[in-house]
Amino acid sequence: MAVLPAAGAVKAEEATAASSGETVLRTIKVEGQKGVAKGSVADTPLATTTTAKTLEKRQIDDVDDLGNTVEPSVTYVKNAKSVNIRGLQDDRVLTTTDGIPVPYFFDNVYSYGGGADTYDFTSLSSVDVLHSADSSRAGSGALGGALLLHTYEPEDLIRDGKDWGGIAKLGYDGSDRSFTASGAVAKKIENTSILFQSSYKRGHETETKGDVGGSGTSRTEADPADYSQRNLLFKLRQQLEGGHTVGFTAESFGYNGSTDYLSGAGSTYRAGDYNRLQNKHRDRLSLDYKYESVSQDSLIDSAFATLYWQRSTRQEGASGYRQTNPIGLYERLMHSEQRDLGYNAYANSEFETGALKHRLTFGSDFQFSQSSYYLSGKDTCSVTYVAACAYYHTNQSYSPDVNSYKFGAFAEDRISLGDGPFSLTPGLRFDWYKQDPQETASFEGTMPEGQSGQHFSPKLRAAWQAAPQVELYAQFSTAFKSPNAYQLYVDYDNAPLYRSIGNPDLKPETSWGFDVGANLGDADFGGRINAFSTRYKNFIDTSDIIATSGYLLGTYQYINRANVRISGVEVEAHKTFQSGINLHGSVFYARGTDLDTDEALSTVPPLKAILGVGYDREHWGADASLVAVAAVSDDSTASTRPAGYGVVNLTGWWEPEQVKGLRVQAGVYNLFDKKYFDALEVRNVSNASDLYSEAGRYFKLSISQKF
């Protein structure tokens, strides 16, 4: 089969690295090709892969960098701590690490939710993006697509002919004055391989373009902040006879941050003594299995399975000195936790029935989760009770602890007439879920009823290999997302002011839609185009305020909205010349509409284009790119609708011939020091000031050594 490019993610650097003998950790994506596991969620023409080589050369250190270099349809929204793909975010975008879902926590009371940010890019060997609402493969939650993260395997570091390998790296990012130190080493002893990776990062606030200091709402300079982040990864792999590999993985991520909340201080809270705190951790253990058949007539050609335990926690809130009643210490911390136990498994089988050739992929997954939300608080109300104390409801859970069960099973069959150019791939997934609230002493609300449900998600894709380097496809797909525990059961009773409650009668979100596109060319000259339109039913949202007796403001409640549509187009292209010059570009445009109100969805970002030119030689290279974003539409529901902007970035790299494995990488970002606003960051901010502007000109530098 022809090599089909993951357009923006694949450039001449892969070909250059291969010709110079340098190890390329992940290759160009193509169905069934090594580097994209056959039968995995990314094994589809609607997914793209960013290789380790591209992550390195483009200085991609986080999801924001990914969206500003090779994936314009992907954005990381810092305010929501969420990945946004095709205009959907929160738990409507599935994020996985080595096939294990990363949990997302909700909080519509204090906005302390999040969770799709508990991973470290220094541990990644590649990143896949599923550009489709495709629950039949990815499972519940992939309404907007999926971000699929893959951590290092021992063979990614060990070069041919060696039994060990490693990499050490130091980096500096001027946007938040952060330093990163990371390293990984792998060793192979006969059929046993081990890997250890570690990183540590320390940084400060991300600078804004504001120049007003002091405290209070007039401040536009970034609030001072300090944070530290660390990651540990250990893998053990044992190769067995017959193509079987078993292994064990342990991973631990931690982040601790504190912000001097000067912009929120003033008459109520004492400036210099009012801090926002954020601590987040994720730990996982997994038993891993991989199979590649060594026989031509095996019933199962390949398989993958992982059995995992995972614990994710977030502690977020504010602490300071209150200058109005109740005067003194004031602290509010949201403690969110989820423990997961589950598995994910799939297998592939190729066979023939008469003139028809089949590639059957089937699998299942299960997850048992225990989640909790607890709000702790400290103040002087117990010493001197004042009228304001009536509005404080702390040291209790404002949602019951919930036991959640999810089970899914799927099958899809790629059917072709022999080795002909046409293929048809029908697929079907079954999902079942159950939410079971648990009585606890810390929850004071009325105990709600549990909820369960099931759903079938069909899919059908037709593909035509029109030429060796031209694949055309059309896909009809459906997606499904069950209501999460928070949306069902939150009960924050802030009497006598307002109340925020869940809705045990919420219906699951579903979607159906079409994708039509083409993958063209190869690593030297190629591209990708995709047009899509997706309809969403029972969109879960918060209601307008509901007048309620006993509450001055009323009640907010989660509800289902009937009809939402998101349509758009993605285009990526690249061309490499023998001289070493390469051109690359990508564009993403989408529009989301509430079909009942005809309002534009504010979660859908405006048109974004990335255009660049690079020059690569064997030992050095450079790249210049323009990131251009259109203004937000006037009919958007966003509270702030920023103007369009263009930002120029310059990067370069050098690998001295005299020191094998040494690499120096540097870049200057926002070259012309442009002041601009990210539409998704300010969509819920009324008349956003320069406090919310993005970083001006800054530099990044890294030095790495491969062994």
XYZ file of C-alpha atoms in Angstrom:
707
model
C 0.000 0.000 0.000
C 1.230 3.502 -0.717
C 2.567 5.636 2.059
C -0.065 8.212 2.973
C 1.233 11.278 4.822
C 0.000 12.693 8.089
C 0.461 15.921 6.228
C 1.622 18.627 8.631
C 3.265 16.042 10.857
C 5.505 14.569 8.187
C 8.258 16.531 6.557
C 11.592 15.977 4.921
C 13.244 15.434 8.297
C 12.082 11.793 8.336
C 13.690 11.129 4.960
C 16.843 13.022 5.971
C 17.101 11.107 9.250
C 16.687 7.798 7.488
C 19.390 8.551 4.963
C 21.848 9.629 7.660
C 21.302 6.495 9.707
C 19.564 8.344 12.532
C 16.897 6.432 14.429
C 13.372 7.556 13.580
C 11.075 6.602 16.437
C 7.830 6.786 14.508
C 7.286 6.743 10.760
C 4.658 8.167 8.459
C 1.190 6.949 9.340
C -0.500 4.437 7.099
C -3.093 1.812 7.897
C -1.361 -1.224 9.338
C 2.147 0.223 8.971
C 4.686 -0.154 11.758
C 4.501 2.875 14.013
C 0.687 2.892 13.944
C -0.522 -0.321 15.508
C -2.805 -2.295 13.210
C -6.308 -2.183 14.650
C -5.633 0.743 16.977
C -7.844 3.835 17.150
C -5.321 5.683 14.944
C -5.406 2.977 12.244
C -7.747 4.957 10.001
C -7.351 7.503 7.178
C -9.059 10.044 9.461
C -6.152 10.084 11.931
C -2.794 11.831 11.711
C 0.458 11.065 13.462
C 3.138 13.424 14.721
C 6.376 11.507 15.016
C 9.067 11.885 17.669
C 11.321 13.452 15.050
C 8.714 16.110 14.292
C 8.035 16.713 17.991
C 11.741 17.387 18.373
C 12.336 19.510 15.285
C 9.273 21.689 15.780
C 9.970 22.175 19.511
C 6.545 20.746 20.384
C 6.480 20.691 24.187
C 2.711 20.660 24.794
C -0.673 20.565 23.068
C -0.559 24.323 22.432
C 2.636 23.849 20.423
C 1.039 20.940 18.556
C -1.882 23.134 17.483
C 0.388 25.977 16.376
C 2.681 23.838 14.231
C 1.111 20.724 12.683
C -2.481 20.308 13.944
C -4.514 23.532 13.489
C -7.759 21.789 14.486
C -6.312 21.031 17.940
C -6.173 23.593 20.764
C -5.375 23.365 24.428
C -7.695 25.660 26.435
C -5.860 26.638 29.620
C -8.931 28.089 31.354
C -10.819 24.825 30.902
C -7.712 22.618 31.216
C -9.073 20.830 28.193
C -8.138 19.693 24.704
C -10.373 21.134 21.981
C -10.725 19.275 18.661
C -13.098 20.462 15.954
C -14.790 22.829 18.409
C -15.583 20.322 21.156
C -13.742 20.031 24.471
C -13.955 18.842 28.093
C -14.970 15.167 28.213
C -16.297 15.296 24.637
C -12.701 14.811 23.471
C -11.090 11.547 24.504
C -7.489 11.721 25.719
C -5.588 8.468 26.236
C -2.063 7.548 27.300
C -0.983 4.175 25.901
C -4.649 3.356 25.379
C -5.713 4.295 28.935
C -8.263 7.142 29.263
C -7.108 10.262 31.117
C -10.032 11.434 33.333
C -11.586 14.876 33.157
C -13.089 16.520 36.260
C -16.021 18.941 36.140
C -16.712 21.962 38.347
C -19.208 24.617 37.246
C -19.324 26.267 40.688
C -15.723 27.404 41.170
C -14.361 26.448 37.696
C -11.748 24.190 39.269
C -12.305 21.344 36.804
C -9.931 19.877 34.251
C -7.741 16.855 33.987
C -6.646 16.421 30.377
C -3.306 17.955 31.360
C -1.712 15.286 33.529
C 0.964 14.013 31.146
C 4.431 15.079 30.075
C 5.473 15.524 26.444
C 9.099 14.597 27.246
C 7.939 11.003 27.756
C 6.160 10.735 24.390
C 7.341 8.900 21.303
C 4.409 10.026 19.121
C 1.023 11.732 19.188
C -1.992 10.628 17.140
C -5.055 12.794 16.538
C -8.350 11.218 15.515
C -10.182 13.805 13.394
C -13.628 12.274 13.597
C -16.577 11.680 15.895
C -15.994 7.931 15.935
C -17.221 6.072 19.009
C -17.215 2.758 17.173
C -13.454 2.558 17.730
C -12.547 5.083 20.406
C -15.489 4.544 22.744
C -17.615 6.886 24.824
C -16.363 10.463 24.810
C -14.912 10.772 21.292
C -17.604 13.154 20.041
C -15.013 15.681 18.927
C -12.212 13.238 18.241
C -9.363 11.873 20.313
C -5.846 12.806 21.374
C -3.846 9.564 21.560
C -0.521 9.786 23.399
C 2.151 7.090 23.170
C 5.002 6.953 25.667
C 8.494 5.643 24.901
C 9.062 1.929 24.418
C 12.573 0.461 24.905
C 13.015 -0.099 21.156
C 12.451 3.628 20.555
C 15.770 4.360 22.268
C 17.868 1.323 21.357
C 19.440 1.649 17.909
C 20.066 -1.271 15.608
C 23.149 -3.236 16.560
C 23.151 -1.995 20.181
C 21.701 -3.384 23.382
C 21.152 -0.042 25.122
C 20.341 3.572 24.299
C 19.239 6.812 25.857
C 18.652 10.518 25.562
C 19.294 13.472 27.887
C 17.826 16.925 27.299
C 17.886 20.419 28.814
C 15.399 23.070 27.711
C 14.396 26.669 28.362
C 11.066 28.322 27.454
C 11.007 32.109 27.671
C 7.191 32.384 27.646
C 7.116 31.367 31.307
C 10.872 31.371 32.065
C 10.803 27.621 32.642
C 13.679 25.154 32.676
C 13.236 21.458 31.894
C 15.627 18.574 32.478
C 14.699 15.148 31.152
C 16.316 11.851 30.375
C 15.499 8.324 29.310
C 17.559 5.151 29.124
C 16.732 1.653 27.869
C 18.602 -1.650 28.128
C 18.006 -4.997 26.452
C 19.284 -8.240 27.953
C 18.517 -11.129 25.612
C 14.691 -11.096 25.390
C 14.146 -8.692 28.289
C 14.017 -4.904 27.868
C 13.699 -2.200 30.491
C 13.185 1.558 30.216
C 13.319 4.396 32.699
C 12.356 7.984 31.888
C 12.257 11.014 34.160
C 11.750 14.752 33.808
C 11.575 17.822 36.009
C 10.329 21.274 35.045
C 10.233 24.503 36.999
C 8.674 27.716 35.749
C 6.661 30.858 36.397
C 3.675 32.764 35.018
C 3.121 33.047 31.283
C 3.737 36.662 30.387
C 0.986 38.838 28.888
C 1.228 41.997 26.799
C -0.260 44.038 29.637
C 1.850 46.738 31.298
C -0.292 47.817 34.282
C 0.916 46.447 37.609
C -0.493 46.753 41.104
C -3.533 44.850 42.286
C -7.226 44.660 41.502
C -9.185 44.553 38.278
C -7.047 47.267 36.633
C -3.985 44.995 36.622
C -3.003 43.738 33.159
C 0.429 42.257 33.890
C 0.366 38.503 34.510
C -0.063 37.490 38.136
C 3.249 36.190 39.559
C 3.348 32.394 39.686
C 5.675 29.498 40.445
C 5.203 25.871 39.518
C 7.070 22.600 39.381
C 6.284 19.489 37.360
C 7.797 16.024 37.380
C 7.205 12.761 35.570
C 8.483 9.214 36.090
C 8.029 6.318 33.679
C 9.211 2.720 34.004
C 8.642 -0.123 31.539
C 9.604 -3.785 31.555
C 9.094 -5.900 28.444
C 9.609 -9.647 28.018
C 9.576 -11.194 24.543
C 8.258 -14.759 24.430
C 8.305 -17.362 21.699
C 5.601 -17.217 19.067
C 5.433 -13.413 18.749
C 4.149 -12.672 22.251
C 5.410 -9.771 24.385
C 4.288 -9.160 27.958
C 5.207 -6.222 30.116
C 4.661 -3.946 33.071
C 4.380 -0.145 33.100
C 4.466 2.299 36.011
C 3.907 6.015 35.476
C 3.671 8.941 37.897
C 2.951 12.574 37.023
C 2.836 15.471 39.466
C 2.327 19.231 39.293
C 2.335 21.835 42.073
C 1.653 25.503 41.370
C 0.905 28.721 43.244
C -0.141 32.127 41.851
C -0.022 35.437 43.702
C -3.556 36.456 42.724
C -2.948 40.206 42.569
C -5.580 40.775 39.887
C -8.213 39.307 42.233
C -7.022 41.166 45.330
C -8.207 44.584 46.482
C -10.746 45.688 49.030
C -11.901 42.131 49.863
C -8.615 40.210 49.862
C -5.277 41.605 50.951
C -2.831 42.091 48.088
C 0.260 39.934 48.485
C -1.650 37.509 50.700
C -4.104 35.980 48.280
C -2.954 32.910 46.340
C -4.470 30.512 43.846
C -3.283 26.947 44.307
C -3.239 24.010 41.916
C -1.902 20.531 42.615
C -2.598 17.634 40.270
C -1.323 14.076 40.154
C -1.883 10.950 38.102
C -0.415 7.519 38.800
C -0.977 4.336 36.846
C 0.149 0.733 36.797
C -0.543 -1.554 33.868
C 0.089 -5.063 32.653
C 0.648 -4.943 28.911
C 0.411 -7.547 26.162
C 1.284 -7.429 22.477
C 1.164 -10.135 19.850
C 2.495 -10.294 16.279
C 1.927 -13.575 14.496
C 4.993 -15.395 13.195
C 2.861 -17.759 11.116
C 1.195 -17.028 7.787
C -1.886 -19.128 8.618
C -2.529 -17.879 12.162
C -6.163 -17.207 13.076
C -5.137 -14.019 14.910
C -2.553 -11.858 13.149
C -1.949 -9.303 15.888
C -3.378 -8.275 19.232
C -2.981 -5.748 22.033
C -4.264 -5.653 25.609
C -3.649 -3.634 28.741
C -4.995 -4.170 32.251
C -4.613 -1.013 34.307
C -5.070 0.733 37.650
C -5.062 4.522 37.711
C -5.512 7.221 40.349
C -6.003 10.881 39.428
C -6.341 13.730 41.925
C -6.748 17.504 41.699
C -6.574 20.053 44.493
C -7.392 23.545 43.336
C -8.561 26.710 45.044
C -7.591 29.943 46.791
C -6.081 30.901 50.121
C -5.534 34.360 51.587
C -6.431 37.016 54.123
C -9.939 38.466 53.925
C -10.249 42.165 54.824
C -14.072 42.290 54.999
C -16.333 40.221 57.248
C -15.510 37.512 58.093
C -12.070 39.104 58.539
C -9.037 36.793 58.663
C -7.924 33.536 57.051
C -9.993 32.463 54.053
C -9.368 29.231 52.120
C -11.385 27.245 49.613
C -9.958 24.067 48.091
C -11.725 21.655 45.758
C -10.502 18.071 46.173
C -11.357 15.911 43.150
C -10.333 12.280 42.867
C -10.975 9.361 40.544
C -9.704 5.800 40.803
C -9.938 3.550 37.745
C -9.601 -0.169 37.209
C -10.061 -1.484 33.715
C -8.803 -3.101 30.556
C -8.592 -2.351 26.855
C -8.040 -5.070 24.245
C -8.344 -5.648 20.522
C -7.208 -8.166 17.893
C -6.883 -8.399 14.111
C -7.589 -11.283 11.798
C -7.085 -11.386 8.029
C -8.876 -14.045 5.980
C -10.670 -14.625 2.693
C -14.202 -15.750 1.855
C -14.329 -16.594 -1.804
C -13.261 -13.536 -3.786
C -13.550 -11.233 -0.768
C -10.602 -10.316 1.419
C -11.296 -9.371 5.037
C -9.354 -7.598 7.739
C -11.436 -8.008 10.865
C -10.694 -5.950 13.969
C -12.600 -6.655 17.170
C -12.162 -5.801 20.820
C -13.661 -4.643 24.083
C -12.922 -2.425 27.053
C -14.159 -2.069 30.615
C -13.642 0.590 33.265
C -14.739 0.739 36.900
C -14.308 4.198 38.423
C -14.814 5.719 41.848
C -15.069 9.517 41.827
C -15.474 12.122 44.556
C -15.725 15.932 44.850
C -15.074 17.537 48.240
C -14.899 21.269 49.036
C -12.826 22.157 52.083
C -12.828 25.605 53.621
C -11.261 27.672 56.367
C -12.520 31.022 57.654
C -13.353 32.787 60.928
C -17.101 32.070 60.864
C -16.766 29.636 63.752
C -15.185 32.394 65.845
C -17.197 35.448 64.798
C -20.359 34.712 62.843
C -21.388 37.443 60.406
C -24.151 37.706 57.788
C -21.838 36.621 54.949
C -21.277 33.273 56.657
C -24.793 32.227 55.591
C -23.450 31.861 52.041
C -20.550 29.580 52.968
C -21.130 25.850 52.513
C -17.795 24.101 52.927
C -16.154 20.982 54.338
C -18.628 18.783 52.541
C -19.085 16.951 49.265
C -21.400 18.778 46.902
C -21.788 15.628 44.844
C -22.131 12.110 46.200
C -19.278 9.695 45.631
C -20.153 7.681 42.536
C -19.213 4.217 41.331
C -19.207 4.234 37.544
C -19.162 1.234 35.223
C -18.460 1.338 31.489
C -18.287 -1.566 29.072
C -17.835 -1.489 25.327
C -17.374 -4.041 22.553
C -16.782 -3.395 18.866
C -16.052 -5.061 15.548
C -15.253 -3.705 12.115
C -14.336 -5.483 8.918
C -12.371 -3.985 6.029
C -13.679 -5.845 2.984
C -12.096 -5.679 -0.462
C -12.413 -7.640 -3.679
C -9.068 -9.427 -3.555
C -6.294 -6.863 -3.730
C -8.510 -4.417 -5.616
C -8.474 -0.674 -4.989
C -11.936 -0.485 -3.398
C -12.716 -1.351 0.209
C -15.774 -1.121 2.394
C -15.457 -1.065 6.184
C -18.638 -1.552 8.229
C -18.294 -1.273 11.987
C -20.468 -1.492 15.075
C -19.862 -0.731 18.744
C -21.994 -1.489 21.793
C -21.655 0.643 24.928
C -23.184 0.086 28.349
C -22.809 2.307 31.393
C -24.052 2.551 34.949
C -23.727 5.373 37.484
C -24.240 4.271 41.080
C -24.219 7.076 43.738
C -22.885 6.099 47.160
C -24.025 7.402 50.529
C -21.259 9.195 52.426
C -21.235 11.289 55.587
C -19.765 14.276 53.727
C -22.695 14.589 51.278
C -25.675 16.424 52.801
C -27.991 16.585 49.781
C -30.849 14.279 48.865
C -29.538 10.933 47.681
C -30.331 10.624 43.941
C -31.254 7.559 41.955
C -28.632 5.832 39.824
C -28.703 5.722 36.045
C -27.786 3.162 33.415
C -28.095 2.862 29.676
C -26.753 1.336 26.489
C -26.174 2.405 22.928
C -25.176 0.976 19.537
C -22.843 3.076 17.350
C -22.654 1.986 13.683
C -20.120 3.172 11.118
C -19.494 2.677 7.422
C -16.422 3.789 5.457
C -15.723 3.417 1.749
C -12.189 3.889 0.402
C -10.670 3.905 -3.066
C -6.931 3.636 -3.766
C -7.292 5.628 -6.975
C -3.528 5.659 -7.591
C -0.464 4.435 -5.691
C -0.325 7.782 -3.861
C -3.992 8.763 -3.850
C -6.530 7.419 -1.365
C -10.080 8.749 -1.394
C -12.563 7.970 1.367
C -16.053 8.743 2.626
C -17.287 7.791 6.080
C -20.560 7.840 7.951
C -19.963 7.531 11.687
C -21.829 7.849 14.958
C -20.636 8.713 18.430
C -21.865 8.430 21.986
C -21.074 9.937 25.391
C -22.807 9.005 28.609
C -23.526 11.760 31.174
C -20.719 11.993 33.721
C -21.250 11.683 37.449
C -20.922 15.431 38.063
C -23.535 16.371 35.449
C -25.962 13.888 36.958
C -25.505 14.472 40.668
C -23.884 17.807 41.566
C -25.865 19.549 44.320
C -24.238 22.778 45.477
C -26.800 24.438 47.731
C -25.592 27.992 48.279
C -28.768 29.105 50.068
C -30.041 31.751 50.283
C -28.178 32.968 47.155
C -28.359 30.263 44.447
C -28.243 26.540 43.830
C -26.429 24.486 41.173
C -27.768 20.982 40.616
C -27.292 18.047 38.314
C -29.996 16.175 36.475
C -30.395 12.405 37.063
C -32.675 12.282 34.008
C -30.051 13.498 31.526
C -29.909 11.586 28.270
C -26.591 10.508 26.727
C -25.131 12.731 24.017
C -25.092 11.193 20.558
C -23.992 12.275 17.104
C -23.987 11.243 13.483
C -22.046 12.744 10.644
C -20.124 12.452 7.418
C -16.446 12.822 6.521
C -15.219 12.989 2.927
C -11.562 13.365 2.115
C -8.327 12.289 0.515
C -4.768 11.409 1.535
C -2.348 12.341 -1.227
C 1.305 11.837 -2.100
C 4.265 10.879 0.048
C 6.805 12.413 2.411
C 8.258 14.621 -0.332
C 5.091 15.936 -1.901
C 1.633 15.322 -0.536
C -1.241 16.470 1.548
C -4.551 15.746 3.151
C -8.042 17.219 2.780
C -11.138 16.443 4.805
C -14.609 17.975 4.858
C -17.032 17.063 7.625
C -20.463 17.783 9.018
C -21.731 16.326 12.296
C -25.087 16.622 14.057
C -25.250 16.284 17.841
C -28.347 15.311 19.813
C -29.039 15.847 23.518
C -26.053 18.181 23.957
C -25.486 18.537 27.721
C -25.342 22.159 28.890
C -26.322 24.299 31.864
C -29.732 25.945 31.832
C -30.502 29.606 32.077
C -31.296 30.703 35.623
C -34.498 29.117 36.953
C -36.465 31.187 39.492
C -36.597 29.205 42.738
C -38.264 30.028 46.052
C -35.697 30.591 48.819
C -32.858 31.546 46.428
C -32.213 35.164 45.482
C -30.661 34.274 42.105
C -32.421 30.980 41.485
C -31.151 27.599 40.268
C -28.779 26.420 37.574
C -29.302 22.876 36.273
C -27.751 20.628 33.645
C -30.096 20.060 30.703
C -30.063 18.452 27.254
C -30.096 20.755 24.234
C -31.786 19.193 21.233
C -29.818 19.994 18.092
C -26.281 21.204 17.441
C -24.303 21.008 14.185
C -20.579 21.493 13.518
C -19.268 21.518 9.951
C -15.877 22.353 8.555
C -12.849 21.527 6.457
C -9.218 20.611 7.148
C -6.462 20.962 4.547
C -2.761 20.095 4.895
C -0.005 20.058 2.251
C 3.784 19.920 1.969
C 6.462 19.935 -0.718
C 10.167 19.141 -0.323
C 12.706 20.125 -3.000
C 16.051 18.475 -3.665
C 17.762 21.695 -2.660
C 16.559 21.143 0.936
C 13.825 23.768 0.817
C 10.413 22.603 1.992
C 7.016 24.299 1.968
C 4.224 23.338 4.339
C 0.774 24.621 5.134
C -2.423 23.663 6.909
C -5.835 25.268 7.363
C -8.758 24.488 9.640
C -12.171 26.107 9.465
C -15.357 25.064 11.241
C -18.662 26.567 12.275
C -20.867 25.318 15.064
C -24.529 26.252 15.316
C -27.302 25.679 17.829
C -29.999 24.739 15.335
C -32.792 25.775 17.710
C -31.481 29.294 18.414
C -29.293 29.760 15.288
C -26.461 30.985 17.554
C -22.820 30.246 16.747
C -21.121 27.979 19.303
C -18.351 29.826 21.131
C -16.325 26.622 21.635
C -15.628 26.426 17.889
C -12.447 28.422 17.165
C -12.208 30.790 14.176
C -10.398 29.922 10.954
C -6.735 29.093 11.529
C -3.932 28.692 8.992
C -0.277 27.716 9.408
C 2.016 28.528 6.461
C 5.739 27.913 6.484
C 8.985 27.476 4.607
C 11.975 25.485 5.829
C 15.458 24.518 4.788
C 17.060 21.235 5.864
C 20.558 19.917 5.358
C 22.185 16.863 6.878
C 23.439 18.651 9.990
C 21.337 21.799 10.278
C 18.034 23.335 9.319
C 15.690 26.282 9.827
C 11.999 27.028 9.512
C 9.826 30.156 9.362
C 6.071 29.921 9.833
C 3.075 32.215 10.010
C 0.175 31.319 12.310
C -2.838 33.320 11.102
C -6.219 33.323 12.868
C -9.416 35.073 11.744
C -11.618 37.266 13.919
C -14.457 35.690 15.908
C -17.831 35.890 14.176
C -20.185 38.658 15.305
C -22.986 36.158 15.887
C -20.897 34.066 18.291
C -22.196 33.639 21.837
C -18.707 34.410 23.203
C -18.476 37.161 25.842
C -15.324 38.516 24.168
C -14.881 38.265 20.396
C -11.238 39.095 19.618
C -9.938 40.350 16.292
C -7.836 38.226 13.979
C -4.054 38.134 14.160
C -0.893 36.783 12.592
C 2.169 35.535 14.476
C 5.545 34.686 12.933
C 7.796 32.002 14.464
C 11.407 31.167 13.540
C 13.161 27.937 14.543
C 16.479 26.304 13.791
C 18.482 23.207 14.693
C 22.091 22.052 14.495
C 23.637 18.597 14.866
C 27.443 19.000 14.786
C 29.174 16.308 12.792
C 31.978 16.154 15.357
C 29.696 15.077 18.241
C 27.421 12.220 17.244
C 23.955 12.440 18.814
C 24.274 16.062 19.985
C 21.481 18.417 18.957
C 20.974 22.132 19.582
C 17.516 23.581 18.924
C 16.437 27.228 19.184
C 13.447 29.348 18.253
C 12.022 32.830 18.541
C 8.234 32.958 18.802
C 5.897 35.863 18.087
C 8.828 37.494 16.312
C 7.136 40.890 15.930
C 5.866 40.995 19.531
C 2.218 40.990 18.483
C -0.525 41.524 21.068
C -3.338 39.051 20.490
C -6.008 37.008 22.269
C -6.873 33.325 21.986
C -10.606 33.170 21.231
C -11.206 30.060 23.326
C -9.422 31.508 26.366
C -11.594 34.635 26.537
C -14.936 33.330 25.291
C -16.383 33.410 28.840
C -14.634 36.660 29.868
C -16.590 39.892 29.477
C -14.565 42.637 27.787
C -11.267 40.842 28.326
C -8.406 43.203 29.223
C -4.741 42.782 28.346
C -4.478 40.515 31.400
C -5.836 37.769 29.131
C -3.532 38.457 26.184
C -1.073 35.835 24.983
C 2.706 35.993 25.381
C 4.705 38.509 23.363
C 8.090 37.739 21.830
C 9.937 34.911 23.581
C 12.726 32.405 22.972
C 13.065 28.658 23.364
C 16.323 26.733 23.533
C 17.098 23.051 24.025
C 20.209 20.867 24.000
C 19.923 17.090 23.757
C 22.334 14.179 23.539
C 21.424 10.735 22.246
C 23.513 7.737 23.250
